[in-house]
PDB file of C-alpha atoms in Angstrom:
ATOM      1  CA  MET U  17      -3.130   6.684 -14.646  1.00 41.00           C
ATOM      2  CA  SER U  18      -0.249   5.106 -15.690  1.00 37.00           C
ATOM      3  CA  ILE U  19       1.874   2.368 -13.502  1.00 41.00           C
ATOM      4  CA  LEU U  20       4.611   3.098 -13.621  1.00 42.00           C
ATOM      5  CA  ARG U  21       8.120   1.609 -14.452  1.00 39.00           C
ATOM      6  CA  LEU U  22      10.996  -0.045 -10.923  1.00 45.00           C
ATOM      7  CA  ILE U  23      14.015   2.341 -10.973  1.00 47.00           C
ATOM      8  CA  ASP U  24      16.114   1.162 -13.906  1.00 50.00           C
ATOM      9  CA  LEU U  25      16.673  -2.741 -13.493  1.00 46.00           C
ATOM     10  CA  SER U  26      19.662  -3.059 -15.972  1.00 43.00           C
ATOM     11  CA  GLY U  27      22.973  -5.114 -15.475  1.00 45.00           C
ATOM     12  CA  LEU U  28      21.679  -6.641 -12.704  1.00 48.00           C
ATOM     13  CA  ASN U  29      20.298 -10.239 -14.636  1.00 47.00           C
ATOM     14  CA  PRO U  30      22.878 -12.410 -13.388  1.00 46.00           C
ATOM     15  CA  PRO U  31      21.692 -15.836 -11.893  1.00 49.00           C
ATOM     16  CA  THR U  32      20.658 -16.419  -9.148  1.00 54.00           C
ATOM     17  CA  LYS U  33      19.864 -18.857  -6.026  1.00 92.00           C
ATOM     18  CA  THR U  34      17.687 -16.845  -4.372  1.00 97.00           C
ATOM     19  CA  ALA U  35      14.306 -16.891  -4.957  1.00 98.00           C
ATOM     20  CA  VAL U  36      12.189 -13.665  -3.174  1.00 98.00           C
ATOM     21  CA  VAL U  37       7.801 -14.819  -2.836  1.00 98.00           C
ATOM     22  CA  CYS U  38       5.849 -11.991  -1.043  1.00 98.00           C
ATOM     23  CA  ASP U  39       1.807 -12.161  -1.539  1.00 98.00           C
ATOM     24  CA  THR U  40      -1.227 -10.496  -3.828  1.00 98.00           C
ATOM     25  CA  THR U  41      -0.817  -7.189  -0.946  1.00 97.00           C
ATOM     26  CA  ALA U  42       2.267  -5.818  -1.515  1.00 97.00           C
ATOM     27  CA  TYR U  43       0.095  -4.868  -4.989  1.00 97.00           C
ATOM     28  CA  ILE U  44       3.157  -4.608  -6.780  1.00 97.00           C
ATOM     29  CA  PRO U  45       2.120  -3.750 -10.979  1.00 96.00           C
ATOM     30  CA  THR U  46       2.880  -7.169 -12.995  1.00 95.00           C
ATOM     31  CA  ALA U  47       6.034  -6.089 -15.060  1.00 95.00           C
ATOM     32  CA  VAL U  48       7.956  -4.995 -11.849  1.00 96.00           C
ATOM     33  CA  VAL U  49       6.738  -8.659 -10.598  1.00 97.00           C
ATOM     34  CA  GLU U  50       8.754  -9.778 -14.439  1.00 97.00           C
ATOM     35  CA  ASP U  51      11.377  -8.009 -14.628  1.00 96.00           C
ATOM     36  CA  LEU U  52      12.433  -8.574 -10.050  1.00 96.00           C
ATOM     37  CA  GLY U  53      11.493 -12.479 -11.087  1.00 96.00           C
ATOM     38  CA  LEU U  54       8.780 -12.259  -8.062  1.00 98.00           C
ATOM     39  CA  SER U  55       6.734 -15.394  -7.186  1.00 98.00           C
ATOM     40  CA  VAL U  56       3.203 -14.348  -5.633  1.00 98.00           C
ATOM     41  CA  VAL U  57       0.674 -15.860  -3.708  1.00 98.00           C
ATOM     42  CA  SER U  58      -2.484 -14.943  -3.931  1.00 98.00           C
ATOM     43  CA  LEU U  59      -5.654 -14.164  -0.947  1.00 98.00           C
ATOM     44  CA  TYR U  60      -8.664 -14.466  -0.448  1.00 98.00           C
ATOM     45  CA  VAL U  61     -11.260 -12.351  -0.494  1.00 96.00           C
ATOM     46  CA  SER U  62     -15.261 -12.769  -0.666  1.00 93.00           C
ATOM     47  CA  VAL U  63     -18.195 -10.166  -0.645  1.00 90.00           C
ATOM     48  CA  GLY U  64     -21.129 -12.059   0.541  1.00 80.00           C
ATOM     49  CA  GLU U  65     -20.320 -16.477  -0.893  1.00 79.00           C
ATOM     50  CA  GLU U  66     -18.435 -16.239  -3.605  1.00 84.00           C
ATOM     51  CA  LEU U  67     -14.503 -15.881  -1.974  1.00 92.00           C
ATOM     52  CA  GLU U  68     -12.607 -15.558  -4.773  1.00 96.00           C
ATOM     53  CA  ARG U  69      -8.064 -14.566  -5.009  1.00 97.00           C
ATOM     54  CA  GLU U  70      -7.520 -11.440  -4.644  1.00 97.00           C
ATOM     55  CA  SER U  71      -4.425 -12.151  -7.780  1.00 97.00           C
ATOM     56  CA  GLU U  72      -8.452 -12.922 -10.092  1.00 97.00           C
ATOM     57  CA  ILE U  73      -9.961  -9.523  -9.045  1.00 96.00           C
ATOM     58  CA  SER U  74      -8.721  -6.775 -12.513  1.00 92.00           C
ATOM     59  CA  ASP U  75     -12.346  -5.358 -12.277  1.00 94.00           C
ATOM     60  CA  TYR U  76     -12.018  -3.123  -9.187  1.00 93.00           C
ATOM     61  CA  GLU U  77     -15.361  -0.976 -10.284  1.00 92.00           C
ATOM     62  CA  ASP U  78     -17.504  -4.155  -9.711  1.00 93.00           C
ATOM     63  CA  PHE U  79     -15.737  -5.082  -6.654  1.00 93.00           C
ATOM     64  CA  TYR U  80     -16.609  -1.870  -4.883  1.00 90.00           C
ATOM     65  CA  GLU U  81     -19.818  -1.767  -6.539  1.00 90.00           C
ATOM     66  CA  ARG U  82     -20.670  -4.861  -5.201  1.00 90.00           C
ATOM     67  CA  LEU U  83     -18.755  -4.430  -1.739  1.00 87.00           C
ATOM     68  CA  ARG U  84     -20.948  -0.957  -1.154  1.00 84.00           C
ATOM     69  CA  SER U  85     -24.052  -2.792  -1.151  1.00 84.00           C
ATOM     70  CA  ALA U  86     -22.996  -5.552   1.076  1.00 80.00           C
ATOM     71  CA  GLU U  87     -24.706  -5.093   3.949  1.00 74.00           C
ATOM     72  CA  THR U  88     -21.736  -7.386   6.231  1.00 74.00           C
ATOM     73  CA  GLY U  89     -18.348  -6.163   3.987  1.00 74.00           C
ATOM     74  CA  ALA U  90     -16.182  -8.481   3.022  1.00 83.00           C
ATOM     75  CA  LYS U  91     -14.106 -10.625   4.499  1.00 90.00           C
ATOM     76  CA  THR U  92     -10.523 -12.051   3.492  1.00 93.00           C
ATOM     77  CA  SER U  93      -8.094 -14.880   4.540  1.00 96.00           C
ATOM     78  CA  GLN U  94      -4.747 -15.609   4.024  1.00 97.00           C
ATOM     79  CA  PRO U  95      -3.127 -18.663   1.668  1.00 98.00           C
ATOM     80  CA  SER U  96      -3.683 -21.714   2.478  1.00 98.00           C
ATOM     81  CA  VAL U  97      -0.368 -24.099   3.534  1.00 98.00           C
ATOM     82  CA  GLY U  98      -0.842 -25.101   0.064  1.00 98.00           C
ATOM     83  CA  ASP U  99      -1.125 -22.301  -1.703  1.00 98.00           C
ATOM     84  CA  PHE U 100       2.805 -21.441  -0.323  1.00 98.00           C
ATOM     85  CA  ALA U 101       3.866 -25.160  -0.786  1.00 98.00           C
ATOM     86  CA  GLU U 102       2.615 -25.239  -4.602  1.00 98.00           C
ATOM     87  CA  ALA U 103       5.545 -22.081  -4.650  1.00 98.00           C
ATOM     88  CA  TYR U 104       7.817 -22.906  -3.198  1.00 98.00           C
ATOM     89  CA  GLU U 105       8.566 -26.912  -4.256  1.00 98.00           C
ATOM     90  CA  PRO U 106       9.433 -25.476  -7.906  1.00 98.00           C
ATOM     91  CA  LEU U 107      11.633 -22.559  -6.288  1.00 98.00           C
ATOM     92  CA  LEU U 108      13.408 -25.732  -4.303  1.00 98.00           C
ATOM     93  CA  ALA U 109      13.362 -28.154  -6.478  1.00 97.00           C
ATOM     94  CA  ASP U 110      15.929 -25.663  -8.635  1.00 96.00           C
ATOM     95  CA  GLY U 111      18.599 -25.434  -5.986  1.00 96.00           C
ATOM     96  CA  HIS U 112      17.007 -21.730  -4.547  1.00 97.00           C
ATOM     97  CA  ASP U 113      17.209 -20.910  -1.425  1.00 98.00           C
ATOM     98  CA  ILE U 114      14.036 -18.496  -1.199  1.00 98.00           C
ATOM     99  CA  VAL U 115      12.720 -15.220   1.202  1.00 98.00           C
ATOM    100  CA  SER U 116       9.726 -14.942   1.713  1.00 98.00           C
ATOM    101  CA  VAL U 117       7.782 -11.382   2.509  1.00 98.00           C
ATOM    102  CA  HIS U 118       4.247 -11.441   3.482  1.00 98.00           C
ATOM    103  CA  LEU U 119       2.052  -8.809   5.020  1.00 96.00           C
ATOM    104  CA  SER U 120       2.450  -7.901   8.804  1.00 94.00           C
ATOM    105  CA  ALA U 121       1.081 -10.430  11.356  1.00 94.00           C
ATOM    106  CA  GLY U 122      -0.506  -8.345  13.243  1.00 89.00           C
ATOM    107  CA  ILE U 123      -3.512  -8.038  10.748  1.00 89.00           C
ATOM    108  CA  SER U 124      -3.535 -11.751   8.794  1.00 93.00           C
ATOM    109  CA  GLY U 125      -1.979 -15.179   9.675  1.00 96.00           C
ATOM    110  CA  THR U 126      -0.537 -14.832   5.905  1.00 98.00           C
ATOM    111  CA  VAL U 127       3.374 -14.843   7.373  1.00 98.00           C
ATOM    112  CA  ALA U 128       1.944 -18.546  10.222  1.00 98.00           C
ATOM    113  CA  ALA U 129       1.109 -20.329   6.900  1.00 98.00           C
ATOM    114  CA  ALA U 130       3.965 -19.215   5.311  1.00 98.00           C
ATOM    115  CA  THR U 131       6.718 -20.468   8.354  1.00 98.00           C
ATOM    116  CA  GLN U 132       3.806 -23.250   8.737  1.00 98.00           C
ATOM    117  CA  ALA U 133       4.487 -24.186   4.220  1.00 98.00           C
ATOM    118  CA  ARG U 134       8.701 -24.160   5.845  1.00 98.00           C
ATOM    119  CA  GLU U 135       8.483 -26.601   7.893  1.00 98.00           C
ATOM    120  CA  ARG U 136       5.518 -29.036   6.417  1.00 98.00           C
ATOM    121  CA  LEU U 137       8.581 -29.143   3.399  1.00 98.00           C
ATOM    122  CA  ALA U 138      11.445 -29.906   5.540  1.00 98.00           C
ATOM    123  CA  ASP U 139       9.369 -32.907   7.441  1.00 98.00           C
ATOM    124  CA  GLU U 140       9.207 -33.873   4.811  1.00 98.00           C
ATOM    125  CA  GLY U 141      12.750 -33.695   3.410  1.00 98.00           C
ATOM    126  CA  LYS U 142      11.769 -31.103   0.068  1.00 98.00           C
ATOM    127  CA  GLY U 143      13.889 -28.675   1.613  1.00 97.00           C
ATOM    128  CA  GLY U 144      12.626 -26.158   4.047  1.00 98.00           C
ATOM    129  CA  GLU U 145      14.907 -25.594   5.935  1.00 97.00           C
ATOM    130  CA  ARG U 146      16.571 -23.353   3.377  1.00 98.00           C
ATOM    131  CA  ILE U 147      12.942 -20.864   3.393  1.00 98.00           C
ATOM    132  CA  SER U 148      13.186 -17.990   5.584  1.00 98.00           C
ATOM    133  CA  VAL U 149       9.798 -15.546   6.365  1.00 98.00           C
ATOM    134  CA  VAL U 150      10.232 -12.147   6.960  1.00 98.00           C
ATOM    135  CA  ASP U 151       6.981 -10.392   8.365  1.00 97.00           C
ATOM    136  CA  SER U 152       7.062  -7.090   6.799  1.00 96.00           C
ATOM    137  CA  ARG U 153       4.829  -5.429   9.622  1.00 94.00           C
ATOM    138  CA  SER U 154       3.152  -3.514   6.959  1.00 93.00           C
ATOM    139  CA  ALA U 155       0.918  -4.242   3.506  1.00 93.00           C
ATOM    140  CA  ALA U 156       0.863  -2.235   0.291  1.00 95.00           C
ATOM    141  CA  GLY U 157       2.861  -0.183   0.119  1.00 95.00           C
ATOM    142  CA  GLY U 158       5.109  -0.692   3.286  1.00 95.00           C
ATOM    143  CA  MET U 159       5.684  -4.487   2.042  1.00 96.00           C
ATOM    144  CA  ALA U 160       6.391  -3.441  -1.534  1.00 98.00           C
ATOM    145  CA  PHE U 161       9.101  -1.559  -0.466  1.00 98.00           C
ATOM    146  CA  SER U 162      11.200  -4.493   1.252  1.00 98.00           C
ATOM    147  CA  VAL U 163      10.100  -7.039  -1.174  1.00 98.00           C
ATOM    148  CA  ILE U 164      12.214  -4.447  -3.184  1.00 98.00           C
ATOM    149  CA  ALA U 165      14.645  -4.495  -1.534  1.00 98.00           C
ATOM    150  CA  ALA U 166      14.762  -8.494  -1.324  1.00 98.00           C
ATOM    151  CA  ALA U 167      14.698  -9.163  -4.874  1.00 97.00           C
ATOM    152  CA  ARG U 168      17.287  -6.133  -6.226  1.00 96.00           C
ATOM    153  CA  VAL U 169      19.892  -8.035  -3.356  1.00 97.00           C
ATOM    154  CA  ALA U 170      19.180 -11.429  -4.970  1.00 96.00           C
ATOM    155  CA  ALA U 171      19.544  -9.896  -8.699  1.00 95.00           C
ATOM    156  CA  ALA U 172      22.949  -8.779  -7.367  1.00 94.00           C
ATOM    157  CA  GLY U 173      23.454 -12.376  -6.667  1.00 94.00           C
ATOM    158  CA  GLY U 174      23.225 -12.471  -2.437  1.00 96.00           C
ATOM    159  CA  SER U 175      22.851 -14.910  -0.634  1.00 96.00           C
ATOM    160  CA  ALA U 176      18.771 -15.274   1.544  1.00 97.00           C
ATOM    161  CA  ASP U 177      20.798 -14.150   4.078  1.00 97.00           C
ATOM    162  CA  ASP U 178      21.500 -11.424   2.363  1.00 97.00           C
ATOM    163  CA  ALA U 179      17.768 -10.451   1.593  1.00 98.00           C
ATOM    164  CA  ALA U 180      16.706 -11.415   3.922  1.00 98.00           C
ATOM    165  CA  ALA U 181      18.380  -8.973   6.264  1.00 98.00           C
ATOM    166  CA  ARG U 182      17.702  -6.519   4.289  1.00 97.00           C
ATOM    167  CA  ALA U 183      14.118  -6.449   3.615  1.00 98.00           C
ATOM    168  CA  ILE U 184      14.055  -6.496   7.296  1.00 97.00           C
ATOM    169  CA  GLN U 185      16.345  -3.127   7.491  1.00 96.00           C
ATOM    170  CA  VAL U 186      13.787  -1.008   4.779  1.00 96.00           C
ATOM    171  CA  ARG U 187      11.143  -2.589   7.061  1.00 94.00           C
ATOM    172  CA  GLU U 188      12.476  -0.533   9.558  1.00 94.00           C
ATOM    173  CA  THR U 189      13.332   2.412   7.477  1.00 95.00           C
ATOM    174  CA  LEU U 190      10.183   2.923   6.139  1.00 95.00           C
ATOM    175  CA  LYS U 191       7.932   5.232   6.617  1.00 94.00           C
ATOM    176  CA  MET U 192       4.195   5.894   5.521  1.00 94.00           C
ATOM    177  CA  TRP U 193       0.474   7.197   5.464  1.00 95.00           C
ATOM    178  CA  PHE U 194      -2.988   6.979   4.725  1.00 91.00           C
ATOM    179  CA  ALA U 195      -5.826   9.027   3.871  1.00 91.00           C
ATOM    180  CA  VAL U 196      -8.924   7.258   4.299  1.00 87.00           C
ATOM    181  CA  ASP U 197     -12.078   8.828   3.449  1.00 82.00           C
ATOM    182  CA  THR U 198     -13.782   7.111   5.905  1.00 77.00           C
ATOM    183  CA  LEU U 199     -13.030   4.226   9.064  1.00 73.00           C
ATOM    184  CA  GLU U 200     -15.727   2.458   8.430  1.00 73.00           C
ATOM    185  CA  TYR U 201     -14.662  -0.480   5.728  1.00 74.00           C
ATOM    186  CA  LEU U 202     -12.048  -0.690   8.629  1.00 68.00           C
ATOM    187  CA  ARG U 203     -13.902  -0.931  11.417  1.00 68.00           C
ATOM    188  CA  ARG U 204     -15.975  -3.635   9.621  1.00 64.00           C
ATOM    189  CA  GLY U 205     -13.514  -5.534   9.121  1.00 51.00           C
ATOM    190  CA  GLY U 206     -11.669  -5.553  12.691  1.00 49.00           C
ATOM    191  CA  ARG U 207      -8.321  -4.131  11.499  1.00 47.00           C
ATOM    192  CA  ILE U 208      -9.435  -1.132  13.086  1.00 45.00           C
ATOM    193  CA  GLY U 209      -6.429  -0.738  15.176  1.00 46.00           C
ATOM    194  CA  GLY U 210      -5.210   2.169  17.535  1.00 42.00           C
ATOM    195  CA  ALA U 211      -7.944   4.512  14.825  1.00 42.00           C
ATOM    196  CA  ALA U 212     -10.393   2.583  17.042  1.00 43.00           C
ATOM    197  CA  ALA U 213     -10.576   5.487  19.258  1.00 42.00           C
ATOM    198  CA  TRP U 214     -12.165   7.609  16.600  1.00 43.00           C
ATOM    199  CA  ILE U 215     -15.177   5.929  15.400  1.00 45.00           C
ATOM    200  CA  GLY U 216     -17.434   8.287  17.259  1.00 45.00           C
ATOM    201  CA  THR U 217     -15.612  11.395  15.098  1.00 47.00           C
ATOM    202  CA  ALA U 218     -15.197   9.425  11.742  1.00 48.00           C
ATOM    203  CA  LEU U 219     -18.283  10.814  10.051  1.00 51.00           C
ATOM    204  CA  ARG U 220     -16.781  14.566  11.019  1.00 62.00           C
ATOM    205  CA  ILE U 221     -13.137  13.465   9.738  1.00 70.00           C
ATOM    206  CA  LYS U 222     -10.783  12.465   7.019  1.00 80.00           C
ATOM    207  CA  PRO U 223      -8.357  10.081   9.201  1.00 84.00           C
ATOM    208  CA  ILE U 224      -4.145  10.444   8.372  1.00 87.00           C
ATOM    209  CA  LEU U 225      -3.117   6.658   9.450  1.00 86.00           C
ATOM    210  CA  THR U 226       0.252   5.165   9.066  1.00 83.00           C
ATOM    211  CA  PHE U 227       0.895   1.115   9.831  1.00 78.00           C
ATOM    212  CA  ASP U 228       2.598  -0.604  12.682  1.00 75.00           C
ATOM    213  CA  ASP U 229       2.485  -4.100  12.855  1.00 71.00           C
ATOM    214  CA  GLU U 230      -1.237  -2.852  12.970  1.00 69.00           C
ATOM    215  CA  VAL U 231      -3.006   0.156  11.907  1.00 72.00           C
ATOM    216  CA  THR U 232      -2.103   3.160  14.007  1.00 78.00           C
ATOM    217  CA  PRO U 233      -3.983   6.166  14.101  1.00 78.00           C
ATOM    218  CA  VAL U 234      -1.901   9.705  13.013  1.00 81.00           C
ATOM    219  CA  GLU U 235      -4.362  12.851  12.843  1.00 84.00           C
ATOM    220  CA  ARG U 236      -7.658  13.581  11.983  1.00 82.00           C
ATOM    221  CA  VAL U 237      -8.222  16.214   9.655  1.00 84.00           C
ATOM    222  CA  ARG U 238     -11.829  18.221   7.944  1.00 81.00           C
ATOM    223  CA  THR U 239     -11.126  18.105   4.544  1.00 88.00           C
ATOM    224  CA  ARG U 240     -10.613  15.732   1.453  1.00 88.00           C
ATOM    225  CA  GLY U 241      -8.109  19.067   0.597  1.00 92.00           C
ATOM    226  CA  ARG U 242      -5.942  19.532   3.858  1.00 92.00           C
ATOM    227  CA  ALA U 243      -5.806  15.436   4.171  1.00 92.00           C
ATOM    228  CA  ILE U 244      -3.772  15.625   0.610  1.00 94.00           C
ATOM    229  CA  GLU U 245      -2.066  18.788   1.611  1.00 96.00           C
ATOM    230  CA  ARG U 246      -0.676  16.434   5.269  1.00 95.00           C
ATOM    231  CA  LEU U 247       0.646  13.724   2.488  1.00 97.00           C
ATOM    232  CA  ARG U 248       2.654  16.406   0.958  1.00 97.00           C
ATOM    233  CA  SER U 249       3.718  17.890   4.083  1.00 97.00           C
ATOM    234  CA  TYR U 250       4.632  14.060   4.794  1.00 96.00           C
ATOM    235  CA  ALA U 251       7.001  13.455   1.785  1.00 97.00           C
ATOM    236  CA  ARG U 252       8.188  17.077   2.531  1.00 98.00           C
ATOM    237  CA  GLN U 253       9.712  15.547   6.157  1.00 97.00           C
ATOM    238  CA  ARG U 254      10.911  12.383   4.415  1.00 97.00           C
ATOM    239  CA  HIS U 255      12.622  14.293   1.953  1.00 98.00           C
ATOM    240  CA  GLU U 256      14.625  16.538   4.282  1.00 97.00           C
ATOM    241  CA  SER U 257      15.636  13.895   6.060  1.00 96.00           C
ATOM    242  CA  GLY U 258      17.088  11.950   3.234  1.00 96.00           C
ATOM    243  CA  ALA U 259      14.219   9.559   2.479  1.00 97.00           C
ATOM    244  CA  ASP U 260      14.016   9.519  -1.499  1.00 97.00           C
ATOM    245  CA  ALA U 261      12.915   5.948  -2.362  1.00 98.00           C
ATOM    246  CA  TRP U 262       9.249   6.331  -2.283  1.00 98.00           C
ATOM    247  CA  ILE U 263       6.426   4.787  -3.646  1.00 98.00           C
ATOM    248  CA  VAL U 264       2.203   5.938  -3.800  1.00 98.00           C
ATOM    249  CA  GLN U 265      -1.151   3.983  -3.466  1.00 97.00           C
ATOM    250  CA  HIS U 266      -4.459   4.098  -4.149  1.00 97.00           C
ATOM    251  CA  ILE U 267      -7.582   3.159  -4.000  1.00 95.00           C
ATOM    252  CA  GLN U 268     -10.050   4.014  -6.861  1.00 94.00           C
ATOM    253  CA  ASP U 269      -8.584   7.572  -6.474  1.00 95.00           C
ATOM    254  CA  HIS U 270      -7.242   7.794  -9.361  1.00 96.00           C
ATOM    255  CA  GLU U 271      -6.743  12.080  -9.874  1.00 96.00           C
ATOM    256  CA  SER U 272      -5.654  12.132  -6.021  1.00 96.00           C
ATOM    257  CA  ALA U 273      -2.699   9.806  -7.264  1.00 97.00           C
ATOM    258  CA  ASP U 274      -1.806  11.647 -10.255  1.00 97.00           C
ATOM    259  CA  ARG U 275      -1.617  14.532  -8.706  1.00 97.00           C
ATOM    260  CA  LEU U 276       0.126  13.505  -5.469  1.00 97.00           C
ATOM    261  CA  VAL U 277       2.053  12.228  -7.852  1.00 98.00           C
ATOM    262  CA  ASP U 278       3.261  15.316  -9.719  1.00 98.00           C
ATOM    263  CA  ASP U 279       3.761  17.342  -6.854  1.00 97.00           C
ATOM    264  CA  CYS U 280       5.724  14.329  -4.577  1.00 98.00           C
ATOM    265  CA  ARG U 281       7.984  14.601  -8.771  1.00 98.00           C
ATOM    266  CA  GLU U 282       8.737  17.996  -7.934  1.00 98.00           C
ATOM    267  CA  ILE U 283       9.785  16.924  -3.479  1.00 98.00           C
ATOM    268  CA  PHE U 284      11.700  14.321  -4.148  1.00 98.00           C
ATOM    269  CA  GLY U 285      13.348  15.877  -7.140  1.00 97.00           C
ATOM    270  CA  CYS U 286      13.190  12.295  -8.903  1.00 97.00           C
ATOM    271  CA  GLU U 287      10.528   9.519  -9.965  1.00 97.00           C
ATOM    272  CA  PRO U 288       8.733   7.553  -7.630  1.00 98.00           C
ATOM    273  CA  VAL U 289      10.142   3.596  -7.300  1.00 97.00           C
ATOM    274  CA  LEU U 290       5.977   2.947  -7.896  1.00 95.00           C
ATOM    275  CA  VAL U 291       2.836   3.745  -8.529  1.00 97.00           C
ATOM    276  CA  SER U 292      -0.432   1.456  -8.168  1.00 96.00           C
ATOM    277  CA  GLU U 293      -3.807   0.866  -6.833  1.00 96.00           C
ATOM    278  CA  ILE U 294      -4.538  -0.757  -4.084  1.00 96.00           C
ATOM    279  CA  GLY U 295      -6.198  -4.397  -4.855  1.00 95.00           C
ATOM    280  CA  ALA U 296      -9.464  -6.295  -3.057  1.00 95.00           C
ATOM    281  CA  VAL U 297      -8.172  -7.538   0.425  1.00 95.00           C
ATOM    282  CA  ILE U 298      -6.621  -4.521   1.986  1.00 93.00           C
ATOM    283  CA  GLY U 299      -9.344  -2.702  -0.462  1.00 92.00           C
ATOM    284  CA  ALA U 300     -12.283  -4.463   1.289  1.00 89.00           C
ATOM    285  CA  HIS U 301     -11.005  -2.951   5.318  1.00 86.00           C
ATOM    286  CA  ALA U 302      -9.702   0.568   4.143  1.00 85.00           C
ATOM    287  CA  GLY U 303     -12.660   1.388   1.171  1.00 86.00           C
ATOM    288  CA  PRO U 304     -12.647   3.937  -2.281  1.00 90.00           C
ATOM    289  CA  GLY U 305     -10.604   6.827  -1.925  1.00 92.00           C
ATOM    290  CA  LEU U 306      -8.088   5.501   0.236  1.00 93.00           C
ATOM    291  CA  LEU U 307      -4.317   7.551  -0.725  1.00 96.00           C
ATOM    292  CA  GLY U 308      -0.769   6.869  -0.044  1.00 96.00           C
ATOM    293  CA  VAL U 309       2.544   7.868   0.396  1.00 97.00           C
ATOM    294  CA  GLY U 310       5.783   6.828   2.116  1.00 97.00           C
ATOM    295  CA  SER U 311       9.465   6.503   1.623  1.00 98.00           C
ATOM    296  CA  VAL U 312      12.673   4.395   2.135  1.00 97.00           C
ATOM    297  CA  PRO U 313      16.348   5.811   2.150  1.00 97.00           C
ATOM    298  CA  LYS U 314      17.314   5.003  -1.290  1.00 96.00           C
ATOM    299  CA  SER U 315      20.568   3.578  -0.064  1.00 94.00           C
ATOM    300  CA  ALA U 316      18.350  -0.233   1.268  1.00 93.00           C
ATOM    301  CA  LEU U 317      17.172  -0.375  -2.141  1.00 92.00           C
ATOM    302  CA  GLU U 318      20.626  -0.689  -3.867  1.00 85.00           C
TER     303      GLU U 318
END
């Protein structure tokens, strides 16, 4: 499946003193990262003994084959304080203020590590006080919306305060839904949140989840086809409410994602903000077969 380019960025090229940092769990395509001038800090994942940077895992077929055969599943971890300091220091030295938008603190220590790096650099007199750390309270596409919104404000010459405020505004208007094939990977990884109550029926259902600081159950359906139809229904609800900036993401299901993208083009009457495959860190907890859709009002990204 081809990765679609972000909304047109032409004309948004003035020099900016605001830099935007995010982490790999937004799964923003490389071309979009480059267009927006983002700095991306990697989380880590291990299947077995080897700890790998998510940013260095490109062979998803191999990763999920290892995940399926692992007796205890995979482990994931946030970037270190040093990883964040390494990303922040050159930006601060170049005179930038920084907005750093990250994976929900409800499921990861990423925000905490970024905050510690900010404090360290402030204590060392390296400008850490010019860093604003924003908890997206989301993951994957939900976080991507906040990152993109902040970056567009920065590209238009907005201040770090303006960019951070826009990321938070988007966070409050966001809706995302995910259909997963099984709750088993979430159970193994300890990230199951409120869906824990469904574990006893997990083999007989196709769960639909959302994310509100942590994984939150929405509804249970019997078949994969029904789950995808419900995602279409949620997309229609968002269109009717005027939230027409949309994203589709998936894990190892290009065919279903292509069909959902086609359906959403018709529903929303416009191209997606982005379409991408979710990588190893979130994939380790959600498992192959995830399909998700979400949206925010277009005005939030302008």
